[in-house]
mmCIF file of C-alpha atoms and ligand atoms in Angstrom:
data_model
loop_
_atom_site.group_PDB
_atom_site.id
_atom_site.type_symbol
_atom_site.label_atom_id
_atom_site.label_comp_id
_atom_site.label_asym_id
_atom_site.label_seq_id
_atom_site.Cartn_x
_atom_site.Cartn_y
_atom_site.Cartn_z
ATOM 1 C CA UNK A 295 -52.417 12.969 -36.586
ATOM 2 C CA UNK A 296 -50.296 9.800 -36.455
ATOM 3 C CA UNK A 297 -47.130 10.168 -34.256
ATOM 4 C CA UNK A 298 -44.398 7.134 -33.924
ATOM 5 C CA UNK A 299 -43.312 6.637 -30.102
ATOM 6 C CA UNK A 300 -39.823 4.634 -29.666
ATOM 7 C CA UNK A 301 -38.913 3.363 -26.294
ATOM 8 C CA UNK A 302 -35.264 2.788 -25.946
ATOM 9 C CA UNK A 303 -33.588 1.628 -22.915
ATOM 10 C CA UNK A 304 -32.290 4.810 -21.502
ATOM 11 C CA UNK A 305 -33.457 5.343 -17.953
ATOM 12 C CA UNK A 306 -37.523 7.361 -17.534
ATOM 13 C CA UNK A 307 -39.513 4.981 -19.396
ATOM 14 C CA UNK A 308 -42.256 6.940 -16.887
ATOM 15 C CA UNK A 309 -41.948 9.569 -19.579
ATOM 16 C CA UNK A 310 -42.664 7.394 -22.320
ATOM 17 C CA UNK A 311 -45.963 6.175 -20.532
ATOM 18 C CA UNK A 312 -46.761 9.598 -19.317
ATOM 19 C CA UNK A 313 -46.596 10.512 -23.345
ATOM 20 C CA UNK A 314 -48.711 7.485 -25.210
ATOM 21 C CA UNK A 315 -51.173 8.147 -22.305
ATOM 22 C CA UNK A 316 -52.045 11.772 -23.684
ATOM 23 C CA UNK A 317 -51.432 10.858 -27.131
ATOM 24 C CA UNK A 318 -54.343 8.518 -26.428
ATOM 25 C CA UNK A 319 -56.778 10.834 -24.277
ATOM 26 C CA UNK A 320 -55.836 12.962 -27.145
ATOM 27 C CA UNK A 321 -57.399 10.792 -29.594
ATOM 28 C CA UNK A 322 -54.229 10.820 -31.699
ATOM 29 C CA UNK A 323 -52.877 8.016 -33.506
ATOM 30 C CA UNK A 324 -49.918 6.175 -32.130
ATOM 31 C CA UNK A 325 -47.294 3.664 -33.797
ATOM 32 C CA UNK A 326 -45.205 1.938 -31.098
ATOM 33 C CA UNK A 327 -41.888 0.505 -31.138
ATOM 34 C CA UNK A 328 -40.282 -0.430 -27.917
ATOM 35 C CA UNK A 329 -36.689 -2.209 -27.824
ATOM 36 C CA UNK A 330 -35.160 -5.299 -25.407
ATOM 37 C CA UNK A 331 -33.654 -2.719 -23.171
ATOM 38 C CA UNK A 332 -36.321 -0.697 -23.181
ATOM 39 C CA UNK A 333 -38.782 -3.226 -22.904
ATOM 40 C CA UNK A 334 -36.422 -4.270 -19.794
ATOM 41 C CA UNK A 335 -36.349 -0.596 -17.813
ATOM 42 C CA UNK A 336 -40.363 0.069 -18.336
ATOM 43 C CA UNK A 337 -40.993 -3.073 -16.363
ATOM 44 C CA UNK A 338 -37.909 -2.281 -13.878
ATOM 45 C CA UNK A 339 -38.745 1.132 -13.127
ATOM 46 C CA UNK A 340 -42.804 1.153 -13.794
ATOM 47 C CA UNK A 341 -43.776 -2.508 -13.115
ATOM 48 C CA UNK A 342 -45.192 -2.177 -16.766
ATOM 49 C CA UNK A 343 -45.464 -5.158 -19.093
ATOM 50 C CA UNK A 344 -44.927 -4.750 -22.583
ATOM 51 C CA UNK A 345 -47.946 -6.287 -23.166
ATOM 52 C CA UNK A 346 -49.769 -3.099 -20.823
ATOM 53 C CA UNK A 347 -47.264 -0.855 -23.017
ATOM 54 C CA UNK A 348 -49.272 -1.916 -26.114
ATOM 55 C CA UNK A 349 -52.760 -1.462 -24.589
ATOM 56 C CA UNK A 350 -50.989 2.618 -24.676
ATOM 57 C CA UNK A 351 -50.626 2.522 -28.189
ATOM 58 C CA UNK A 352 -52.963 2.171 -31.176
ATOM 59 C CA UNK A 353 -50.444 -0.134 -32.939
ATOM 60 C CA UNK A 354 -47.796 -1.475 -32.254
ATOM 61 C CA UNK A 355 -44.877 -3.156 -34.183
ATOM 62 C CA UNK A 356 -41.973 -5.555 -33.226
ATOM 63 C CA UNK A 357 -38.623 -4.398 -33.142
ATOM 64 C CA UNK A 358 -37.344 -6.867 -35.665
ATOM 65 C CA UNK A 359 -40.119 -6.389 -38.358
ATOM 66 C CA UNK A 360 -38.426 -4.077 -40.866
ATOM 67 C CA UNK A 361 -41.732 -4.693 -43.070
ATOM 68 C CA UNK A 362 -43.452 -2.836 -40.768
ATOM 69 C CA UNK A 363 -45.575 0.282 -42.327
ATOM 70 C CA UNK A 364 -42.987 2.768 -40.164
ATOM 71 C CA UNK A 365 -40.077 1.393 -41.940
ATOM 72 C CA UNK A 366 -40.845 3.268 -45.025
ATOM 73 C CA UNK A 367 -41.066 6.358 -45.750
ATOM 74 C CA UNK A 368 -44.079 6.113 -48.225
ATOM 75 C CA UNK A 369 -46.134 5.480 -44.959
ATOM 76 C CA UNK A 370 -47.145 9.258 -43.491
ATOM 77 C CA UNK A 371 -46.878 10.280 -40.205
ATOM 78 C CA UNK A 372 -46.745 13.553 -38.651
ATOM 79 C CA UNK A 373 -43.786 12.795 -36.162
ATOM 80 C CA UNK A 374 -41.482 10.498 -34.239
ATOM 81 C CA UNK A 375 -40.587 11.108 -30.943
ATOM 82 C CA UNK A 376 -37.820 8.306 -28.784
ATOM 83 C CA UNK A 377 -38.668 8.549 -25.153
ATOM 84 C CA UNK A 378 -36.119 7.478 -23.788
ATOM 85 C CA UNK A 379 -33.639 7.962 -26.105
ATOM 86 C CA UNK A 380 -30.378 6.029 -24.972
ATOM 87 C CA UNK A 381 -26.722 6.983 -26.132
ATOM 88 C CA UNK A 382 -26.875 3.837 -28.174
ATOM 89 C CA UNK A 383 -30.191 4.511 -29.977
ATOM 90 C CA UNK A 384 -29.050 8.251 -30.289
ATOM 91 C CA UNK A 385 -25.381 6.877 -31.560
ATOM 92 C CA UNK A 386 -26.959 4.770 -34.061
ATOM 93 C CA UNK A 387 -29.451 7.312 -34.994
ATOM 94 C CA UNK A 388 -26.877 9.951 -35.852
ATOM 95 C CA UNK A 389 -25.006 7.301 -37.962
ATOM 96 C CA UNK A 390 -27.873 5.909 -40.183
ATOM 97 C CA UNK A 391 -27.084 2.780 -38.589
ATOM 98 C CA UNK A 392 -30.741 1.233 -39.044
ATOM 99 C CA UNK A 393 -30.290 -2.364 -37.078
ATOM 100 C CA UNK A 394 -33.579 -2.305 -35.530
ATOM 101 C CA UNK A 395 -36.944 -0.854 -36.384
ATOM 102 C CA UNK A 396 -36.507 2.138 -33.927
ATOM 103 C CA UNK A 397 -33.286 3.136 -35.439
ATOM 104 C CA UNK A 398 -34.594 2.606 -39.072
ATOM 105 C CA UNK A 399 -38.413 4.481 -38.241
ATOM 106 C CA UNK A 400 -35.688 7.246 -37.005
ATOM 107 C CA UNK A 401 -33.698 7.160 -40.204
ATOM 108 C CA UNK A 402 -37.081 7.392 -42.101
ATOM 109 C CA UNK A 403 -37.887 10.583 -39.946
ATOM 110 C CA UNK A 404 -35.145 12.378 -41.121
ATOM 111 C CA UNK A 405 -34.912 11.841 -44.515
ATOM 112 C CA UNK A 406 -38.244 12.656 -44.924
ATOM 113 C CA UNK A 407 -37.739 15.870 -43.117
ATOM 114 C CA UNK A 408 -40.185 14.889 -40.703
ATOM 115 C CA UNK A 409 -40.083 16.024 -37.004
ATOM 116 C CA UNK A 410 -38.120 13.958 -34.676
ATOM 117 C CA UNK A 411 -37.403 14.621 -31.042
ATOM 118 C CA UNK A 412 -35.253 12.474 -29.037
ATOM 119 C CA UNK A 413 -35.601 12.844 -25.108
ATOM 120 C CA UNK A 414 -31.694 12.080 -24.365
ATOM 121 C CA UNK A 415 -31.174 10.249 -21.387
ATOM 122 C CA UNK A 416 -27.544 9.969 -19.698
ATOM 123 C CA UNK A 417 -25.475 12.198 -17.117
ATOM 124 C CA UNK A 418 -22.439 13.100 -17.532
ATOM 125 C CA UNK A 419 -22.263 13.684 -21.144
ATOM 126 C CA UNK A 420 -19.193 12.298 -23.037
ATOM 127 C CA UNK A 421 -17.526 14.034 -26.244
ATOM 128 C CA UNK A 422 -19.385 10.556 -27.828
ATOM 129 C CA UNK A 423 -22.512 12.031 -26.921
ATOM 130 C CA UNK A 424 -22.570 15.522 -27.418
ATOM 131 C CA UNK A 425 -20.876 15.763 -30.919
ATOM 132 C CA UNK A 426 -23.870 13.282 -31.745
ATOM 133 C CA UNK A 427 -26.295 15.369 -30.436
ATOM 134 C CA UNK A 428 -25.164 18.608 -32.244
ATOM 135 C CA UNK A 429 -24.307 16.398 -35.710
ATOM 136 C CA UNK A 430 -28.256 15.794 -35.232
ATOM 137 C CA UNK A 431 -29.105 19.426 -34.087
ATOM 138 C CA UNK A 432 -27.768 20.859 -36.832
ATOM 139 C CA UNK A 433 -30.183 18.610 -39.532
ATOM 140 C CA UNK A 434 -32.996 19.460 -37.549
ATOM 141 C CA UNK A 435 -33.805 16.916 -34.872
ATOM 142 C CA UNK A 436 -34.603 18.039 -31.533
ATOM 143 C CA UNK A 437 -33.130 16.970 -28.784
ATOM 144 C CA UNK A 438 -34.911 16.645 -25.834
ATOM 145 C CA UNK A 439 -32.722 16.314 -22.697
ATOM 146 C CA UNK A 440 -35.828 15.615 -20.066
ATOM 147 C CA UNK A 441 -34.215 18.195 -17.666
ATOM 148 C CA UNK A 442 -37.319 19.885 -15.953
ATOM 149 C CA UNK A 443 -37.814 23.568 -15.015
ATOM 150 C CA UNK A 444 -38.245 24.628 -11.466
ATOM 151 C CA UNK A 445 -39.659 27.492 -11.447
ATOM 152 C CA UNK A 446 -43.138 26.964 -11.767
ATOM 153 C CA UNK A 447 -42.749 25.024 -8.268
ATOM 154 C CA UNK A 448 -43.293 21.201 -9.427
ATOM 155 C CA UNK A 449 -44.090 19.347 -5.761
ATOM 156 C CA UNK A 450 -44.467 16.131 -6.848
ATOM 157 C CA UNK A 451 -42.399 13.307 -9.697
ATOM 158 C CA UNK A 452 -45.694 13.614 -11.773
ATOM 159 C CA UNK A 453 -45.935 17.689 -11.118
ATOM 160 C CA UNK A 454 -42.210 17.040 -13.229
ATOM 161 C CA UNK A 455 -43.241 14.167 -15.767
ATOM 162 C CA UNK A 456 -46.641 16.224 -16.835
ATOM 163 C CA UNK A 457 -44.945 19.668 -17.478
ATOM 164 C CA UNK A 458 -42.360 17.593 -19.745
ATOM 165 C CA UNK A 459 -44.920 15.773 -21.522
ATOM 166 C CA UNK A 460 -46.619 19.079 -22.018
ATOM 167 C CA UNK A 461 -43.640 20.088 -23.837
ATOM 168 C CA UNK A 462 -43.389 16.807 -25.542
ATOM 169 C CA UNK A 463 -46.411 17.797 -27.196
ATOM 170 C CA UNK A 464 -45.595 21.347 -27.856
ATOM 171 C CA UNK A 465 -42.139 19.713 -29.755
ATOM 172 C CA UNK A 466 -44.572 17.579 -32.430
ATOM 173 C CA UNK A 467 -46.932 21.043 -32.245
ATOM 174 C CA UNK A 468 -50.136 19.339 -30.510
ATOM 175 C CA UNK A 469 -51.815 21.764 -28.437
ATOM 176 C CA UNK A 470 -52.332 20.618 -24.533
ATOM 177 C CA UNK A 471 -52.745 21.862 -21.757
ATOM 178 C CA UNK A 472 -50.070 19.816 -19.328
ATOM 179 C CA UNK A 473 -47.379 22.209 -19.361
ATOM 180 C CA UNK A 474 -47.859 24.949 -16.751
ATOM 181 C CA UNK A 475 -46.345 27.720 -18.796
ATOM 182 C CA UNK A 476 -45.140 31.110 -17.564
ATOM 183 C CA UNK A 477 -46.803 33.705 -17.903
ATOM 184 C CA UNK A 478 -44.268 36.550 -16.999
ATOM 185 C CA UNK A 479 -43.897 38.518 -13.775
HETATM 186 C C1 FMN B 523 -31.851 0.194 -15.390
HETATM 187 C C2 FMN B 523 -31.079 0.681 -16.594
HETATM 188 C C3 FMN B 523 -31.022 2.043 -16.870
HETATM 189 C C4 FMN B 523 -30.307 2.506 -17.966
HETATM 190 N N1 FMN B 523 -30.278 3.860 -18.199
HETATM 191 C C5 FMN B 523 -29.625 4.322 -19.288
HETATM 192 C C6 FMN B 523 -29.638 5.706 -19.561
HETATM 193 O O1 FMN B 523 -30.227 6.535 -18.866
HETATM 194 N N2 FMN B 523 -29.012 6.120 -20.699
HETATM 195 C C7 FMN B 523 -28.377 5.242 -21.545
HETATM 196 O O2 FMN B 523 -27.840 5.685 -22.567
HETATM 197 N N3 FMN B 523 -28.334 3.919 -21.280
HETATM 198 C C8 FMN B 523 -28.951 3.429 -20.190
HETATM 199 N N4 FMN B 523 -28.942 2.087 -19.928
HETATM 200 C C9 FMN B 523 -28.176 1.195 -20.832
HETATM 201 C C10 FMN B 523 -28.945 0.860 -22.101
HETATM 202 O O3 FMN B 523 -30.142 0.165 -21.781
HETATM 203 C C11 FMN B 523 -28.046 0.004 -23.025
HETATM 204 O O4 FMN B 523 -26.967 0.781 -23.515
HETATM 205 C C12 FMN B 523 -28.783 -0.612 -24.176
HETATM 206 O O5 FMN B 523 -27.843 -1.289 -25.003
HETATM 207 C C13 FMN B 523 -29.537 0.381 -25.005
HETATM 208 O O6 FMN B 523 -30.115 -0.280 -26.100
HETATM 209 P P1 FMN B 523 -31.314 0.342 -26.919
HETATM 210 O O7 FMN B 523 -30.928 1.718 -27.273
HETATM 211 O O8 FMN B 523 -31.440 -0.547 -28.115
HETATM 212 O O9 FMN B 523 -32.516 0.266 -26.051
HETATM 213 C C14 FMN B 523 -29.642 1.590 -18.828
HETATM 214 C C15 FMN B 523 -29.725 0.221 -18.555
HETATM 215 C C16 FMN B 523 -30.401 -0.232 -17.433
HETATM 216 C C17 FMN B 523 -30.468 -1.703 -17.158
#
C-alpha cells in the first residue's frame, strides 16, 4: 500500500506521529507532506524536528514542489489522510484551492475518488467550518474529528492517541490491532 500523510498546523501533531509510526512498523509505504504551521506545532507540542518527522516517513516531499509525484493524479496511491487537519487546510480543501502541495495532493484525492480522511482539529465549530465539513461529507471524504471514546477506559494520553490511530487505520481499511474495540456487553 502507499498512503499520503499531510501535517497541517491544527493542534495534535502527536496524532500525526502516532500514525507514520504504525504506517512504518506496518511496513506500508508513506508519502509525507508537512506545512510551515504544521512543521511549527510538531516541534511546539512534540519537541519533533522536521527533519525526525522525515526519518517517519518513506518519502517525503516539500510543500512548495508541485512536481512532486503526489501532485498528480497519474501517480497511485491507496489513500490520503491530513492529521491534523486545520480549518484553513480543510477551507482550502473544500474549495479546490490547491496553493500548496497538501491542499493540491488533497484535490488529487478526490478527484480520483480516492479515500481521504481529514482528522479536523478546532473547538467550537463555526458555520465556516461545519458547512465545509458536510460540503466534503457529502463527496465522500471522511472527516475525522479526533474526539476519543471513553468507554473502553483509556488511562493514559497514549491509551487515547493509540485507539484513534487504530481507527485511523480502520478509515484507509488497514487491519491493526491498536484500537481496543468493543465487543458488546
Ligand atoms: C500552537 C498552535 C495551535 C494551533 N491549533 C489549531 C487548531 O487546532 N486548529 C486550527 O484550525 N488552527 C490551529 N492553529 C492555527 C493554524 O496553524 C493556522 O491557521 C495556519 O494558518 C494553518 O495553516 P496550514 O493549514 O497551512 O498548516 C494553531 C496554531 C498554533 C500556533
Amino acid at each position: 500500500m502507499k498512503i499520503v500523510v499531510g501535517i497541517s498546523g491544527g493542534s495534535g501533531s502527536i496524532y500525526a506521529i502516532s500514525l507514520l509510526k504504525a504506517l512504518q512498523e506496518l511496513n506500508i509505504e508513506t508519502h509525507l507532506v508537512v506545512s510551515t504551521m504544521g512543521e511549527y506545532v510538531t516541534e511546539h507540542e512534540c519537541g519533533v524536528s522536521l527533519d525526525e518527522l522525515k526519518d517517519m516517513a518513506t518519502h517525503f516531499h516539500d510543500n512548495n514542489n508541485f512536481a512532486a509525484p503526489i501532485a498528480s493524479g497519474s501517480f497511485k496511491v491507496d489513500g490520503m489522510v491530513v492529521v491534523p487537519c486545520s480549518m484553513k487546510t480543510l477551507a482550502a480543501v473544500a474549495n479546490g484551492f490547491s496553493n500548496s502541495l497538501l491542499s493540491r495532493a488533497c484535490d488529487v484525492a478526490i478527484k480520483e475518488r480516492r479515500k481521504l480522511i481529514l482528522v479536523t482539529r478546532e473547538t467550537p465549530l463555526s458555520p465556516i467550518h461545519l458547512e465545509n465539513m458536510l460540503k466534503l461529507s457529502k463527496i465522500g471524504v471522511t472527516i475525522f474529528p479526533p474526539a476519543p471514546g471513553f468507554y473502553n477506559h483509556p488511562e493514559t494520553i497514549e491509551d487515547v492517541v493509540v485507539n484513534m490511530t487504530g481507527r485511523m487505520l480502520d478509515m484507509l481499511e488497514v487491519d491493526n490491532k491498536l484500537t481496543d474495540r468493543w465487543k458488546g456487553i
